[in-house]
Coordinates of C-alpha atoms in Angstrom, one line a residue:
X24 CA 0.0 0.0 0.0
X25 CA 1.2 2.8 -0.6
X26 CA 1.4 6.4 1.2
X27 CA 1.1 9.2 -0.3
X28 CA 3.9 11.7 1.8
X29 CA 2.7 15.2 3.4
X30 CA 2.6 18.2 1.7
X31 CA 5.9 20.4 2.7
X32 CA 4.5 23.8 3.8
X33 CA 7.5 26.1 4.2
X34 CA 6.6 29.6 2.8
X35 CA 4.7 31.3 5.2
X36 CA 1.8 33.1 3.3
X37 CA 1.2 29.2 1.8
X38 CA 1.1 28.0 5.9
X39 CA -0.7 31.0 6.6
X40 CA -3.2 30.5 4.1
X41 CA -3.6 26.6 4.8
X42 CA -3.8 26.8 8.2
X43 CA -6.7 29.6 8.3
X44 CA -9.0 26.7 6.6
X45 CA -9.1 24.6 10.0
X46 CA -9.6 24.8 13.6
X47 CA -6.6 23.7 15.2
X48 CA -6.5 21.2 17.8
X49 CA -2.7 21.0 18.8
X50 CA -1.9 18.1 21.5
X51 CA 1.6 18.3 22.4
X52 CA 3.0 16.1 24.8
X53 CA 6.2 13.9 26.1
X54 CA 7.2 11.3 24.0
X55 CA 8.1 7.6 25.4
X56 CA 11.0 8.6 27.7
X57 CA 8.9 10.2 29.5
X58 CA 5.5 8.7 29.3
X59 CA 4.8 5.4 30.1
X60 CA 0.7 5.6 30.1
X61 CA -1.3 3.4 27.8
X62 CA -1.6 5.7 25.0
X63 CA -5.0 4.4 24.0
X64 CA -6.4 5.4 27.6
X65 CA -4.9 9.3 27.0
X66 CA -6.4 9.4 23.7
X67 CA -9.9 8.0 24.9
X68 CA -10.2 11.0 26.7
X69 CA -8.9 13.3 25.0
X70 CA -11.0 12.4 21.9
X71 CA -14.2 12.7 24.6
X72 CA -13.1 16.1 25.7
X73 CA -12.6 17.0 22.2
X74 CA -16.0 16.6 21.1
X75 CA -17.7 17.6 23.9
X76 CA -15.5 20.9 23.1
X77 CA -16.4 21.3 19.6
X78 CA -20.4 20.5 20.3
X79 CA -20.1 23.0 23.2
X80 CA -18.7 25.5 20.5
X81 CA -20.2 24.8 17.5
X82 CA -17.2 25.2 15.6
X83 CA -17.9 25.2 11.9
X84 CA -14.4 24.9 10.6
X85 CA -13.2 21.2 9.6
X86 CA -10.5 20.7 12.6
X87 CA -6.5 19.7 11.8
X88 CA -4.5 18.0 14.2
X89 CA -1.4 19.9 15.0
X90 CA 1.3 17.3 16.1
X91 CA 5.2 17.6 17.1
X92 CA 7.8 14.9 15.1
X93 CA 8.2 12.3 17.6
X94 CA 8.5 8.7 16.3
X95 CA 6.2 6.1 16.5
X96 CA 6.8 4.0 19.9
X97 CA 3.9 2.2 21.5
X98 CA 3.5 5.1 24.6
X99 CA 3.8 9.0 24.2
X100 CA 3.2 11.4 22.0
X101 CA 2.9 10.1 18.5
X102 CA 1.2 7.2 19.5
X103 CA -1.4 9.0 21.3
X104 CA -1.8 11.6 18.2
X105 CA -2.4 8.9 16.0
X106 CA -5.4 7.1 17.6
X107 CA -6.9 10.9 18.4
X108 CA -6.7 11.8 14.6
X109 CA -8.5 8.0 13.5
X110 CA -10.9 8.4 15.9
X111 CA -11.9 12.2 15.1
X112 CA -11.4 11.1 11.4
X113 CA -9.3 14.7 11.1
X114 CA -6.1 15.8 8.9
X115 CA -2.6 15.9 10.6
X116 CA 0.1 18.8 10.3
X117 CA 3.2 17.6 11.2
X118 CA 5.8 20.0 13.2
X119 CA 9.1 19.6 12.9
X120 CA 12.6 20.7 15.1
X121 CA 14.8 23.0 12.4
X122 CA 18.0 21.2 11.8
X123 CA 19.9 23.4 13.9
X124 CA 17.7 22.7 17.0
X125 CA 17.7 18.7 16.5
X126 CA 18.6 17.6 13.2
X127 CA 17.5 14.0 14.2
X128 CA 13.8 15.2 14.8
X129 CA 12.3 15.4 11.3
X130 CA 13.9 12.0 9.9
X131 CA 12.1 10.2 12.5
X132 CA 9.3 11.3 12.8
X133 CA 5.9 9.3 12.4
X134 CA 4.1 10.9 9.6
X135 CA 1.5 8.1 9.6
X136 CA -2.1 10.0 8.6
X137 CA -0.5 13.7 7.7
X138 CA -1.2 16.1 5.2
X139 CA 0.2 18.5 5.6
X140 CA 4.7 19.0 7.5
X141 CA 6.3 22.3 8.5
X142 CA 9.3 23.4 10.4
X143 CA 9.0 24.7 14.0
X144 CA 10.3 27.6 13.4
X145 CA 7.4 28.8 10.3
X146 CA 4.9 27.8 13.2
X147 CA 6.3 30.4 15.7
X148 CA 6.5 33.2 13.1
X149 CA 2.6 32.5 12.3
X150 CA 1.8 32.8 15.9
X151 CA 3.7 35.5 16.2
X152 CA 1.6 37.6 14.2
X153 CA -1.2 36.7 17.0
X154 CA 0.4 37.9 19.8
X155 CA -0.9 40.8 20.8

């Protein structure tokens, strides 16, 4: 089978523009050094809080994942991330570490159900322009 790999989203006014289509949900969390929980309990309730969220809110907007570049292991991060996206049946944008922070971040990372990849660093100067 095969998959087709994210889109690369590195100019900003493209980022921009593709992020303003979705609600973001960003889950950010430690990856398996540092979490030993079953991952398929923490996503069960996130998932729960999530849609009571969204009912709560009525948000209109289809929602996109936002998800750091941790590889797959069977507890943290990117294993949690992956059963939230199936089970909300949303996109995925993968973030990245720039080389220069961790050049070992981006290789490995799990890019099972993304769409759409950026670089940390393009992520902080969007936000930027929100902080106010």
């Amino acid at each position: 089978m095969r998959v087709t790999p994210p889109q690369l989203v590195h100019n900003l006014s493209v980022l921009r523009a593709t992020l303003t289509q979705f609600h973001p949900l960003v889950i950010e969390g430690p990856g398996v050094a540092r979490d030993s929980r079953a991952a398929a309990v923490v996503a069960n309730r996130i998932v729960t809080n999530v849609k009571g969220h969204l009912e709560l809110r009525k948000i209109k907007k289809e929602i996109i994942l936002v998800t750091q570049g941790d590889p797959l292991e069977e507890t943290g991060i990117s294993a949690i991330t992956r059963i939230v996206a199936d089970e909300l049946k949303v996109k995925k944008i993968l973030v990245c570490l720039d080389d220069y922070i961790f050049a070992e971040h981006s290789p490995n990372a799990d890019r099972y159900g993304v769409t759409y990849e950026t670089k940390y660093s393009q992520l902080v100067e969007i936000l930027k322009e929100h902080d106010d």
